[in-house]
Every structure is written in structure tokens, then in C-alpha cells.
PDB file of N, CA and C in Angstrom:
ATOM      1  N   MET A   1       0.838  -1.184   0.000  1.00 63.00           N
ATOM      2  CA  MET A   1       0.000   0.000   0.000  1.00 63.00           C
ATOM      3  C   MET A   1       0.878   1.240   0.000  1.00 63.00           C
ATOM      4  N   ASP A   2       0.488   2.200  -0.779  1.00 84.00           N
ATOM      5  CA  ASP A   2       1.175   3.477  -0.844  1.00 84.00           C
ATOM      6  C   ASP A   2       0.599   4.395   0.233  1.00 84.00           C
ATOM      7  N   THR A   3       1.254   4.444   1.382  1.00 87.00           N
ATOM      8  CA  THR A   3       0.759   5.214   2.524  1.00 87.00           C
ATOM      9  C   THR A   3       0.597   6.685   2.173  1.00 87.00           C
ATOM     10  N   ASN A   4       1.602   7.264   1.545  1.00 87.00           N
ATOM     11  CA  ASN A   4       1.527   8.689   1.210  1.00 87.00           C
ATOM     12  C   ASN A   4       0.438   8.963   0.183  1.00 87.00           C
ATOM     13  N   GLY A   5       0.266   8.050  -0.761  1.00 88.00           N
ATOM     14  CA  GLY A   5      -0.807   8.201  -1.742  1.00 88.00           C
ATOM     15  C   GLY A   5      -2.171   8.159  -1.080  1.00 88.00           C
ATOM     16  N   LYS A   6      -2.323   7.257  -0.107  1.00 88.00           N
ATOM     17  CA  LYS A   6      -3.584   7.153   0.630  1.00 88.00           C
ATOM     18  C   LYS A   6      -3.843   8.430   1.417  1.00 88.00           C
ATOM     19  N   LEU A   7      -2.796   8.979   2.039  1.00 90.00           N
ATOM     20  CA  LEU A   7      -2.947  10.240   2.780  1.00 90.00           C
ATOM     21  C   LEU A   7      -3.347  11.377   1.852  1.00 90.00           C
ATOM     22  N   ARG A   8      -2.717  11.444   0.694  1.00 89.00           N
ATOM     23  CA  ARG A   8      -3.062  12.478  -0.283  1.00 89.00           C
ATOM     24  C   ARG A   8      -4.530  12.345  -0.715  1.00 89.00           C
ATOM     25  N   GLN A   9      -4.948  11.110  -0.923  1.00 88.00           N
ATOM     26  CA  GLN A   9      -6.329  10.864  -1.341  1.00 88.00           C
ATOM     27  C   GLN A   9      -7.315  11.300  -0.258  1.00 88.00           C
ATOM     28  N   LEU A  10      -7.007  10.983   0.994  1.00 88.00           N
ATOM     29  CA  LEU A  10      -7.882  11.385   2.095  1.00 88.00           C
ATOM     30  C   LEU A  10      -7.970  12.905   2.206  1.00 88.00           C
ATOM     31  N   LEU A  11      -6.824  13.568   2.069  1.00 89.00           N
ATOM     32  CA  LEU A  11      -6.828  15.038   2.092  1.00 89.00           C
ATOM     33  C   LEU A  11      -7.693  15.590   0.977  1.00 89.00           C
ATOM     34  N   SER A  12      -7.541  15.045  -0.193  1.00 89.00           N
ATOM     35  CA  SER A  12      -8.308  15.491  -1.347  1.00 89.00           C
ATOM     36  C   SER A  12      -9.802  15.224  -1.149  1.00 89.00           C
ATOM     37  N   ASP A  13     -10.122  14.034  -0.629  1.00 86.00           N
ATOM     38  CA  ASP A  13     -11.525  13.651  -0.441  1.00 86.00           C
ATOM     39  C   ASP A  13     -12.272  14.594   0.493  1.00 86.00           C
ATOM     40  N   ILE A  14     -11.590  15.036   1.547  1.00 86.00           N
ATOM     41  CA  ILE A  14     -12.285  15.910   2.494  1.00 86.00           C
ATOM     42  C   ILE A  14     -11.968  17.392   2.282  1.00 86.00           C
ATOM     43  N   GLY A  15     -11.101  17.666   1.324  1.00 87.00           N
ATOM     44  CA  GLY A  15     -10.819  19.059   0.967  1.00 87.00           C
ATOM     45  C   GLY A  15      -9.973  19.809   1.969  1.00 87.00           C
ATOM     46  N   TRP A  16      -9.080  19.108   2.639  1.00 89.00           N
ATOM     47  CA  TRP A  16      -8.201  19.752   3.608  1.00 89.00           C
ATOM     48  C   TRP A  16      -6.873  20.111   2.971  1.00 89.00           C
ATOM     49  N   SER A  17      -6.265  21.162   3.503  1.00 91.00           N
ATOM     50  CA  SER A  17      -4.899  21.513   3.130  1.00 91.00           C
ATOM     51  C   SER A  17      -3.956  20.811   4.105  1.00 91.00           C
ATOM     52  N   GLU A  18      -2.687  20.815   3.776  1.00 92.00           N
ATOM     53  CA  GLU A  18      -1.692  20.250   4.695  1.00 92.00           C
ATOM     54  C   GLU A  18      -1.689  21.037   6.005  1.00 92.00           C
ATOM     55  N   TYR A  19      -1.896  22.334   5.910  1.00 93.00           N
ATOM     56  CA  TYR A  19      -1.942  23.184   7.102  1.00 93.00           C
ATOM     57  C   TYR A  19      -3.081  22.751   8.025  1.00 93.00           C
ATOM     58  N   ARG A  20      -4.254  22.543   7.438  1.00 92.00           N
ATOM     59  CA  ARG A  20      -5.402  22.136   8.256  1.00 92.00           C
ATOM     60  C   ARG A  20      -5.164  20.762   8.885  1.00 92.00           C
ATOM     61  N   LEU A  21      -4.555  19.853   8.148  1.00 94.00           N
ATOM     62  CA  LEU A  21      -4.233  18.535   8.689  1.00 94.00           C
ATOM     63  C   LEU A  21      -3.293  18.677   9.884  1.00 94.00           C
ATOM     64  N   ALA A  22      -2.293  19.530   9.756  1.00 94.00           N
ATOM     65  CA  ALA A  22      -1.353  19.751  10.863  1.00 94.00           C
ATOM     66  C   ALA A  22      -2.094  20.270  12.091  1.00 94.00           C
ATOM     67  N   LYS A  23      -2.949  21.236  11.902  1.00 94.00           N
ATOM     68  CA  LYS A  23      -3.692  21.820  13.023  1.00 94.00           C
ATOM     69  C   LYS A  23      -4.636  20.809  13.657  1.00 94.00           C
ATOM     70  N   ASN A  24      -5.361  20.053  12.844  1.00 92.00           N
ATOM     71  CA  ASN A  24      -6.341  19.097  13.370  1.00 92.00           C
ATOM     72  C   ASN A  24      -5.693  17.877  14.011  1.00 92.00           C
ATOM     73  N   SER A  25      -4.494  17.531  13.555  1.00 94.00           N
ATOM     74  CA  SER A  25      -3.828  16.339  14.099  1.00 94.00           C
ATOM     75  C   SER A  25      -2.914  16.660  15.276  1.00 94.00           C
ATOM     76  N   GLY A  26      -2.613  17.944  15.470  1.00 95.00           N
ATOM     77  CA  GLY A  26      -1.706  18.328  16.536  1.00 95.00           C
ATOM     78  C   GLY A  26      -0.245  18.108  16.177  1.00 95.00           C
ATOM     79  N   LEU A  27       0.013  17.848  14.900  1.00 95.00           N
ATOM     80  CA  LEU A  27       1.381  17.651  14.430  1.00 95.00           C
ATOM     81  C   LEU A  27       1.927  18.967  13.892  1.00 95.00           C
ATOM     82  N   SER A  28       3.241  19.073  13.847  1.00 95.00           N
ATOM     83  CA  SER A  28       3.840  20.302  13.321  1.00 95.00           C
ATOM     84  C   SER A  28       3.683  20.350  11.803  1.00 95.00           C
ATOM     85  N   GLU A  29       3.670  21.550  11.295  1.00 94.00           N
ATOM     86  CA  GLU A  29       3.576  21.720   9.843  1.00 94.00           C
ATOM     87  C   GLU A  29       4.776  21.088   9.142  1.00 94.00           C
ATOM     88  N   SER A  30       5.946  21.125   9.800  1.00 93.00           N
ATOM     89  CA  SER A  30       7.138  20.531   9.177  1.00 93.00           C
ATOM     90  C   SER A  30       7.012  19.005   9.085  1.00 93.00           C
ATOM     91  N   THR A  31       6.373  18.392  10.071  1.00 93.00           N
ATOM     92  CA  THR A  31       6.156  16.935  10.020  1.00 93.00           C
ATOM     93  C   THR A  31       5.284  16.585   8.823  1.00 93.00           C
ATOM     94  N   ILE A  32       4.205  17.316   8.652  1.00 93.00           N
ATOM     95  CA  ILE A  32       3.292  17.068   7.529  1.00 93.00           C
ATOM     96  C   ILE A  32       4.000  17.366   6.211  1.00 93.00           C
ATOM     97  N   ALA A  33       4.746  18.459   6.168  1.00 91.00           N
ATOM     98  CA  ALA A  33       5.471  18.824   4.947  1.00 91.00           C
ATOM     99  C   ALA A  33       6.472  17.741   4.557  1.00 91.00           C
ATOM    100  N   ASN A  34       7.177  17.183   5.541  1.00 90.00           N
ATOM    101  CA  ASN A  34       8.144  16.112   5.251  1.00 90.00           C
ATOM    102  C   ASN A  34       7.461  14.900   4.627  1.00 90.00           C
ATOM    103  N   ILE A  35       6.284  14.582   5.108  1.00 90.00           N
ATOM    104  CA  ILE A  35       5.553  13.434   4.564  1.00 90.00           C
ATOM    105  C   ILE A  35       5.248  13.666   3.089  1.00 90.00           C
ATOM    106  N   TYR A  36       4.774  14.848   2.772  1.00 85.00           N
ATOM    107  CA  TYR A  36       4.327  15.119   1.406  1.00 85.00           C
ATOM    108  C   TYR A  36       5.434  15.562   0.459  1.00 85.00           C
ATOM    109  N   ARG A  37       6.314  16.410   0.919  1.00 88.00           N
ATOM    110  CA  ARG A  37       7.325  16.950   0.006  1.00 88.00           C
ATOM    111  C   ARG A  37       8.556  16.053  -0.130  1.00 88.00           C
ATOM    112  N   ARG A  38       8.916  15.394   0.939  1.00 86.00           N
ATOM    113  CA  ARG A  38      10.085  14.506   0.894  1.00 86.00           C
ATOM    114  C   ARG A  38       9.679  13.048   0.722  1.00 86.00           C
ATOM    115  N   ASN A  39       8.373  12.826   0.673  1.00 84.00           N
ATOM    116  CA  ASN A  39       7.827  11.490   0.470  1.00 84.00           C
ATOM    117  C   ASN A  39       8.304  10.504   1.539  1.00 84.00           C
ATOM    118  N   THR A  40       8.405  11.001   2.797  1.00 86.00           N
ATOM    119  CA  THR A  40       8.797  10.115   3.887  1.00 86.00           C
ATOM    120  C   THR A  40       7.571   9.378   4.406  1.00 86.00           C
ATOM    121  N   VAL A  41       7.777   8.170   4.869  1.00 87.00           N
ATOM    122  CA  VAL A  41       6.679   7.382   5.424  1.00 87.00           C
ATOM    123  C   VAL A  41       6.522   7.770   6.896  1.00 87.00           C
ATOM    124  N   PRO A  42       5.311   8.137   7.305  1.00 90.00           N
ATOM    125  CA  PRO A  42       5.116   8.562   8.698  1.00 90.00           C
ATOM    126  C   PRO A  42       5.264   7.395   9.671  1.00 90.00           C
ATOM    127  N   SER A  43       5.680   7.710  10.890  1.00 91.00           N
ATOM    128  CA  SER A  43       5.755   6.690  11.941  1.00 91.00           C
ATOM    129  C   SER A  43       4.325   6.287  12.319  1.00 91.00           C
ATOM    130  N   ILE A  44       4.209   5.190  13.026  1.00 91.00           N
ATOM    131  CA  ILE A  44       2.888   4.728  13.474  1.00 91.00           C
ATOM    132  C   ILE A  44       2.231   5.791  14.358  1.00 91.00           C
ATOM    133  N   THR A  45       2.999   6.391  15.253  1.00 93.00           N
ATOM    134  CA  THR A  45       2.460   7.429  16.139  1.00 93.00           C
ATOM    135  C   THR A  45       1.929   8.614  15.337  1.00 93.00           C
ATOM    136  N   THR A  46       2.692   9.036  14.335  1.00 94.00           N
ATOM    137  CA  THR A  46       2.270  10.138  13.478  1.00 94.00           C
ATOM    138  C   THR A  46       1.022   9.737  12.693  1.00 94.00           C
ATOM    139  N   LEU A  47       1.023   8.539  12.150  1.00 93.00           N
ATOM    140  CA  LEU A  47      -0.114   8.062  11.373  1.00 93.00           C
ATOM    141  C   LEU A  47      -1.360   7.939  12.247  1.00 93.00           C
ATOM    142  N   GLU A  48      -1.200   7.512  13.497  1.00 93.00           N
ATOM    143  CA  GLU A  48      -2.336   7.448  14.420  1.00 93.00           C
ATOM    144  C   GLU A  48      -2.946   8.832  14.637  1.00 93.00           C
ATOM    145  N   ALA A  49      -2.094   9.839  14.811  1.00 94.00           N
ATOM    146  CA  ALA A  49      -2.579  11.207  15.008  1.00 94.00           C
ATOM    147  C   ALA A  49      -3.319  11.704  13.764  1.00 94.00           C
ATOM    148  N   ILE A  50      -2.779  11.381  12.602  1.00 93.00           N
ATOM    149  CA  ILE A  50      -3.417  11.785  11.348  1.00 93.00           C
ATOM    150  C   ILE A  50      -4.769  11.089  11.196  1.00 93.00           C
ATOM    151  N   CYS A  51      -4.794   9.775  11.452  1.00 91.00           N
ATOM    152  CA  CYS A  51      -6.045   9.018  11.343  1.00 91.00           C
ATOM    153  C   CYS A  51      -7.093   9.560  12.304  1.00 91.00           C
ATOM    154  N   LYS A  52      -6.661   9.875  13.518  1.00 90.00           N
ATOM    155  CA  LYS A  52      -7.596  10.425  14.506  1.00 90.00           C
ATOM    156  C   LYS A  52      -8.208  11.726  13.998  1.00 90.00           C
ATOM    157  N   SER A  53      -7.391  12.566  13.360  1.00 90.00           N
ATOM    158  CA  SER A  53      -7.917  13.835  12.846  1.00 90.00           C
ATOM    159  C   SER A  53      -8.897  13.605  11.698  1.00 90.00           C
ATOM    160  N   PHE A  54      -8.716  12.520  10.939  1.00 87.00           N
ATOM    161  CA  PHE A  54      -9.643  12.167   9.862  1.00 87.00           C
ATOM    162  C   PHE A  54     -10.889  11.467  10.398  1.00 87.00           C
ATOM    163  N   GLY A  55     -10.836  11.049  11.670  1.00 85.00           N
ATOM    164  CA  GLY A  55     -11.964  10.338  12.254  1.00 85.00           C
ATOM    165  C   GLY A  55     -12.016   8.872  11.854  1.00 85.00           C
ATOM    166  N   ILE A  56     -10.839   8.291  11.585  1.00 85.00           N
ATOM    167  CA  ILE A  56     -10.768   6.873  11.223  1.00 85.00           C
ATOM    168  C   ILE A  56      -9.730   6.179  12.087  1.00 85.00           C
ATOM    169  N   THR A  57      -9.768   4.869  12.091  1.00 85.00           N
ATOM    170  CA  THR A  57      -8.777   4.080  12.826  1.00 85.00           C
ATOM    171  C   THR A  57      -7.654   3.673  11.873  1.00 85.00           C
ATOM    172  N   LEU A  58      -6.570   3.175  12.443  1.00 86.00           N
ATOM    173  CA  LEU A  58      -5.482   2.658  11.605  1.00 86.00           C
ATOM    174  C   LEU A  58      -5.980   1.491  10.760  1.00 86.00           C
ATOM    175  N   SER A  59      -6.853   0.649  11.324  1.00 84.00           N
ATOM    176  CA  SER A  59      -7.399  -0.477  10.558  1.00 84.00           C
ATOM    177  C   SER A  59      -8.154   0.020   9.341  1.00 84.00           C
ATOM    178  N   GLN A  60      -8.950   1.059   9.528  1.00 83.00           N
ATOM    179  CA  GLN A  60      -9.704   1.609   8.401  1.00 83.00           C
ATOM    180  C   GLN A  60      -8.760   2.216   7.371  1.00 83.00           C
ATOM    181  N   PHE A  61      -7.694   2.831   7.847  1.00 87.00           N
ATOM    182  CA  PHE A  61      -6.730   3.427   6.926  1.00 87.00           C
ATOM    183  C   PHE A  61      -6.102   2.361   6.035  1.00 87.00           C
ATOM    184  N   PHE A  62      -5.729   1.227   6.631  1.00 86.00           N
ATOM    185  CA  PHE A  62      -5.044   0.187   5.879  1.00 86.00           C
ATOM    186  C   PHE A  62      -5.982  -0.797   5.183  1.00 86.00           C
ATOM    187  N   ALA A  63      -7.274  -0.695   5.438  1.00 83.00           N
ATOM    188  CA  ALA A  63      -8.233  -1.606   4.808  1.00 83.00           C
ATOM    189  C   ALA A  63      -8.275  -1.355   3.307  1.00 83.00           C
ATOM    190  N   GLU A  64      -8.286  -2.421   2.546  1.00 74.00           N
ATOM    191  CA  GLU A  64      -8.351  -2.302   1.084  1.00 74.00           C
ATOM    192  C   GLU A  64      -9.762  -1.965   0.618  1.00 74.00           C
ATOM    193  N   ASN A  65     -10.755  -2.456   1.354  1.00 70.00           N
ATOM    194  CA  ASN A  65     -12.140  -2.193   1.010  1.00 70.00           C
ATOM    195  C   ASN A  65     -12.776  -1.377   2.115  1.00 70.00           C
ATOM    196  N   GLU A  66     -13.934  -0.834   1.828  1.00 64.00           N
ATOM    197  CA  GLU A  66     -14.641  -0.036   2.814  1.00 64.00           C
ATOM    198  C   GLU A  66     -14.991  -0.911   4.017  1.00 64.00           C
ATOM    199  N   MET A  67     -14.732  -0.397   5.210  1.00 58.00           N
ATOM    200  CA  MET A  67     -15.046  -1.140   6.418  1.00 58.00           C
ATOM    201  C   MET A  67     -16.367  -0.652   6.991  1.00 58.00           C
ATOM    202  N   ILE A  68     -17.085  -1.572   7.586  1.00 61.00           N
ATOM    203  CA  ILE A  68     -18.347  -1.244   8.221  1.00 61.00           C
ATOM    204  C   ILE A  68     -18.146  -1.399   9.722  1.00 61.00           C
ATOM    205  N   GLU A  69     -18.535  -0.378  10.460  1.00 63.00           N
ATOM    206  CA  GLU A  69     -18.400  -0.434  11.909  1.00 63.00           C
ATOM    207  C   GLU A  69     -19.453  -1.377  12.469  1.00 63.00           C
ATOM    208  N   LEU A  70     -19.030  -2.297  13.317  1.00 63.00           N
ATOM    209  CA  LEU A  70     -19.962  -3.209  13.962  1.00 63.00           C
ATOM    210  C   LEU A  70     -20.403  -2.616  15.288  1.00 63.00           C
ATOM    211  N   THR A  71     -21.508  -1.901  15.235  1.00 74.00           N
ATOM    212  CA  THR A  71     -22.081  -1.339  16.450  1.00 74.00           C
ATOM    213  C   THR A  71     -22.725  -2.465  17.243  1.00 74.00           C
ATOM    214  N   PRO A  72     -23.039  -2.258  18.503  1.00 79.00           N
ATOM    215  CA  PRO A  72     -23.720  -3.299  19.283  1.00 79.00           C
ATOM    216  C   PRO A  72     -25.022  -3.761  18.611  1.00 79.00           C
ATOM    217  N   GLU A  73     -25.720  -2.834  17.990  1.00 82.00           N
ATOM    218  CA  GLU A  73     -26.971  -3.170  17.305  1.00 82.00           C
ATOM    219  C   GLU A  73     -26.725  -4.103  16.109  1.00 82.00           C
ATOM    220  N   VAL A  74     -25.679  -3.825  15.334  1.00 75.00           N
ATOM    221  CA  VAL A  74     -25.351  -4.661  14.177  1.00 75.00           C
ATOM    222  C   VAL A  74     -24.863  -6.034  14.645  1.00 75.00           C
ATOM    223  N   LYS A  75     -24.073  -6.064  15.717  1.00 76.00           N
ATOM    224  CA  LYS A  75     -23.611  -7.342  16.259  1.00 76.00           C
ATOM    225  C   LYS A  75     -24.792  -8.206  16.694  1.00 76.00           C
ATOM    226  N   GLU A  76     -25.780  -7.576  17.318  1.00 83.00           N
ATOM    227  CA  GLU A  76     -26.970  -8.315  17.744  1.00 83.00           C
ATOM    228  C   GLU A  76     -27.703  -8.900  16.536  1.00 83.00           C
ATOM    229  N   LEU A  77     -27.835  -8.098  15.485  1.00 82.00           N
ATOM    230  CA  LEU A  77     -28.488  -8.597  14.274  1.00 82.00           C
ATOM    231  C   LEU A  77     -27.728  -9.783  13.681  1.00 82.00           C
ATOM    232  N   LEU A  78     -26.413  -9.699  13.654  1.00 77.00           N
ATOM    233  CA  LEU A  78     -25.610 -10.805  13.131  1.00 77.00           C
ATOM    234  C   LEU A  78     -25.762 -12.062  13.974  1.00 77.00           C
ATOM    235  N   ASN A  79     -25.847 -11.881  15.285  1.00 79.00           N
ATOM    236  CA  ASN A  79     -26.031 -13.034  16.164  1.00 79.00           C
ATOM    237  C   ASN A  79     -27.354 -13.739  15.882  1.00 79.00           C
ATOM    238  N   PHE A  80     -28.394 -12.984  15.545  1.00 86.00           N
ATOM    239  CA  PHE A  80     -29.672 -13.592  15.189  1.00 86.00           C
ATOM    240  C   PHE A  80     -29.636 -14.197  13.786  1.00 86.00           C
ATOM    241  N   TRP A  81     -28.879 -13.567  12.882  1.00 82.00           N
ATOM    242  CA  TRP A  81     -28.828 -13.992  11.484  1.00 82.00           C
ATOM    243  C   TRP A  81     -28.088 -15.316  11.297  1.00 82.00           C
ATOM    244  N   MET A  82     -26.966 -15.469  11.964  1.00 79.00           N
ATOM    245  CA  MET A  82     -26.077 -16.601  11.727  1.00 79.00           C
ATOM    246  C   MET A  82     -26.739 -17.974  11.848  1.00 79.00           C
ATOM    247  N   PRO A  83     -27.556 -18.238  12.860  1.00 83.00           N
ATOM    248  CA  PRO A  83     -28.131 -19.589  12.967  1.00 83.00           C
ATOM    249  C   PRO A  83     -29.334 -19.857  12.054  1.00 83.00           C
ATOM    250  N   LEU A  84     -29.799 -18.852  11.327  1.00 84.00           N
ATOM    251  CA  LEU A  84     -30.963 -19.047  10.465  1.00 84.00           C
ATOM    252  C   LEU A  84     -30.650 -19.992   9.315  1.00 84.00           C
ATOM    253  N   THR A  85     -31.675 -20.720   8.874  1.00 89.00           N
ATOM    254  CA  THR A  85     -31.531 -21.569   7.692  1.00 89.00           C
ATOM    255  C   THR A  85     -31.556 -20.683   6.456  1.00 89.00           C
ATOM    256  N   VAL A  86     -31.226 -21.245   5.307  1.00 88.00           N
ATOM    257  CA  VAL A  86     -31.255 -20.495   4.050  1.00 88.00           C
ATOM    258  C   VAL A  86     -32.660 -19.940   3.800  1.00 88.00           C
ATOM    259  N   LYS A  87     -33.677 -20.761   4.010  1.00 93.00           N
ATOM    260  CA  LYS A  87     -35.070 -20.323   3.805  1.00 93.00           C
ATOM    261  C   LYS A  87     -35.438 -19.184   4.752  1.00 93.00           C
ATOM    262  N   GLN A  88     -34.999 -19.273   5.999  1.00 92.00           N
ATOM    263  CA  GLN A  88     -35.295 -18.219   6.964  1.00 92.00           C
ATOM    264  C   GLN A  88     -34.597 -16.914   6.570  1.00 92.00           C
ATOM    265  N   LYS A  89     -33.361 -17.016   6.102  1.00 86.00           N
ATOM    266  CA  LYS A  89     -32.636 -15.819   5.658  1.00 86.00           C
ATOM    267  C   LYS A  89     -33.334 -15.181   4.467  1.00 86.00           C
ATOM    268  N   GLU A  90     -33.803 -15.997   3.537  1.00 91.00           N
ATOM    269  CA  GLU A  90     -34.542 -15.476   2.384  1.00 91.00           C
ATOM    270  C   GLU A  90     -35.800 -14.752   2.844  1.00 91.00           C
ATOM    271  N   ALA A  91     -36.502 -15.308   3.833  1.00 93.00           N
ATOM    272  CA  ALA A  91     -37.724 -14.690   4.353  1.00 93.00           C
ATOM    273  C   ALA A  91     -37.415 -13.341   5.004  1.00 93.00           C
ATOM    274  N   VAL A  92     -36.327 -13.284   5.774  1.00 90.00           N
ATOM    275  CA  VAL A  92     -35.936 -12.028   6.429  1.00 90.00           C
ATOM    276  C   VAL A  92     -35.575 -10.987   5.374  1.00 90.00           C
ATOM    277  N   LEU A  93     -34.810 -11.396   4.359  1.00 86.00           N
ATOM    278  CA  LEU A  93     -34.436 -10.457   3.295  1.00 86.00           C
ATOM    279  C   LEU A  93     -35.677  -9.943   2.567  1.00 86.00           C
ATOM    280  N   TYR A  94     -36.625 -10.819   2.308  1.00 89.00           N
ATOM    281  CA  TYR A  94     -37.868 -10.411   1.637  1.00 89.00           C
ATOM    282  C   TYR A  94     -38.604  -9.378   2.489  1.00 89.00           C
ATOM    283  N   MET A  95     -38.689  -9.628   3.790  1.00 89.00           N
ATOM    284  CA  MET A  95     -39.364  -8.696   4.691  1.00 89.00           C
ATOM    285  C   MET A  95     -38.663  -7.328   4.669  1.00 89.00           C
ATOM    286  N   LEU A  96     -37.341  -7.331   4.683  1.00 85.00           N
ATOM    287  CA  LEU A  96     -36.596  -6.070   4.642  1.00 85.00           C
ATOM    288  C   LEU A  96     -36.809  -5.339   3.323  1.00 85.00           C
ATOM    289  N   GLN A  97     -36.897  -6.086   2.223  1.00 85.00           N
ATOM    290  CA  GLN A  97     -37.141  -5.476   0.913  1.00 85.00           C
ATOM    291  C   GLN A  97     -38.506  -4.801   0.882  1.00 85.00           C
ATOM    292  N   VAL A  98     -39.492  -5.436   1.476  1.00 88.00           N
ATOM    293  CA  VAL A  98     -40.831  -4.858   1.520  1.00 88.00           C
ATOM    294  C   VAL A  98     -40.832  -3.593   2.369  1.00 88.00           C
ATOM    295  N   MET A  99     -40.075  -3.619   3.463  1.00 87.00           N
ATOM    296  CA  MET A  99     -40.019  -2.473   4.366  1.00 87.00           C
ATOM    297  C   MET A  99     -39.240  -1.310   3.759  1.00 87.00           C
ATOM    298  N   ASN A 100     -38.239  -1.626   2.941  1.00 80.00           N
ATOM    299  CA  ASN A 100     -37.419  -0.576   2.340  1.00 80.00           C
ATOM    300  C   ASN A 100     -36.956  -1.057   0.967  1.00 80.00           C
ATOM    301  N   PRO A 101     -37.640  -0.658  -0.102  1.00 71.00           N
ATOM    302  CA  PRO A 101     -37.300  -1.141  -1.447  1.00 71.00           C
ATOM    303  C   PRO A 101     -35.855  -0.872  -1.869  1.00 71.00           C
ATOM    304  N   LYS A 102     -35.189   0.111  -1.288  1.00 66.00           N
ATOM    305  CA  LYS A 102     -33.792   0.403  -1.642  1.00 66.00           C
ATOM    306  C   LYS A 102     -32.881  -0.760  -1.292  1.00 66.00           C
ATOM    307  N   LEU A 103     -33.263  -1.555  -0.294  1.00 55.00           N
ATOM    308  CA  LEU A 103     -32.447  -2.692   0.129  1.00 55.00           C
ATOM    309  C   LEU A 103     -32.457  -3.816  -0.889  1.00 55.00           C
ATOM    310  N   HIS A 104     -33.421  -3.815  -1.780  1.00 53.00           N
ATOM    311  CA  HIS A 104     -33.535  -4.884  -2.778  1.00 53.00           C
ATOM    312  C   HIS A 104     -32.243  -4.997  -3.588  1.00 53.00           C
ATOM    313  N   PHE A 105     -31.637  -3.861  -3.938  1.00 50.00           N
ATOM    314  CA  PHE A 105     -30.386  -3.840  -4.693  1.00 50.00           C
ATOM    315  C   PHE A 105     -29.282  -4.576  -3.936  1.00 50.00           C
ATOM    316  N   TYR A 106     -29.159  -4.305  -2.632  1.00 49.00           N
ATOM    317  CA  TYR A 106     -28.089  -4.908  -1.832  1.00 49.00           C
ATOM    318  C   TYR A 106     -28.286  -6.406  -1.656  1.00 49.00           C
ATOM    319  N   SER A 107     -29.517  -6.837  -1.461  1.00 45.00           N
ATOM    320  CA  SER A 107     -29.737  -8.258  -1.225  1.00 45.00           C
ATOM    321  C   SER A 107     -29.439  -9.080  -2.462  1.00 45.00           C
ATOM    322  N   LYS A 108     -29.641  -8.521  -3.655  1.00 50.00           N
ATOM    323  CA  LYS A 108     -29.315  -9.249  -4.888  1.00 50.00           C
ATOM    324  C   LYS A 108     -27.801  -9.401  -5.013  1.00 50.00           C
ATOM    325  N   ARG A 109     -27.039  -8.403  -4.577  1.00 47.00           N
ATOM    326  CA  ARG A 109     -25.574  -8.468  -4.651  1.00 47.00           C
ATOM    327  C   ARG A 109     -25.037  -9.535  -3.724  1.00 47.00           C
ATOM    328  N   ALA A 110     -25.725  -9.823  -2.634  1.00 48.00           N
ATOM    329  CA  ALA A 110     -25.224 -10.772  -1.637  1.00 48.00           C
ATOM    330  C   ALA A 110     -25.333 -12.212  -2.125  1.00 48.00           C
ATOM    331  N   HIS A 111     -26.211 -12.490  -3.102  1.00 46.00           N
ATOM    332  CA  HIS A 111     -26.410 -13.879  -3.567  1.00 46.00           C
ATOM    333  C   HIS A 111     -25.406 -14.271  -4.611  1.00 46.00           C
TER     334      HIS A 111
END
């Protein structure tokens, strides 16, 4: 993974300048400048501070795909979902589709 490329992408995505990143992360402007201008790889401590300012974890930063936060509510749903039979899962998905037609797209992708 290109750490500096990922950092550049995150800055671009949220529209921050290097200055704003320095201020929000509590890092010095020279630390941020070294990362971008000298293409140095940040230390874990520096990267943690940067991730915190972006509102993400290190795991989310290094994840190749979008991560979904498992809230207690989602964990509870998964605990109920896992022991269901295939027919029961189909019935639950059908019920959710009826309740919210937008979910129909997602359930087709899961099969």
C-alpha cells in the first residue's frame, strides 16, 4: 500500500490543506510537509494522530475495502442472522425489501 498516496487521497476527499491537517492532528507543519514533500513514510504514532484527525482508525486506513463499523446493534443482528436456515434468511431479506425497497439492490448483490 502506498501510505503517502492514501494520505493524499484522504486530504483530497475531504478538501483539507496540509496546514489544516497539521492543526487538526496536533502535528507540526514541518512533520506534515516532510511526509508530502520529501515522500517520507510517517511513523505509526504520526499516522495514528493523522487518522484520529480524519476520524478513522489505523485499521480503516489500511483496509483495502470499505469497512463497516460493527455497532452493538449490528452485532446483535448478526447473532440472530447466523443460525438461520437459508429459507429463513430469504424470508428475512424479503421482509426487509418490503419495508425498504432500496435494500432490494443490496440483497441481490449478496447472492
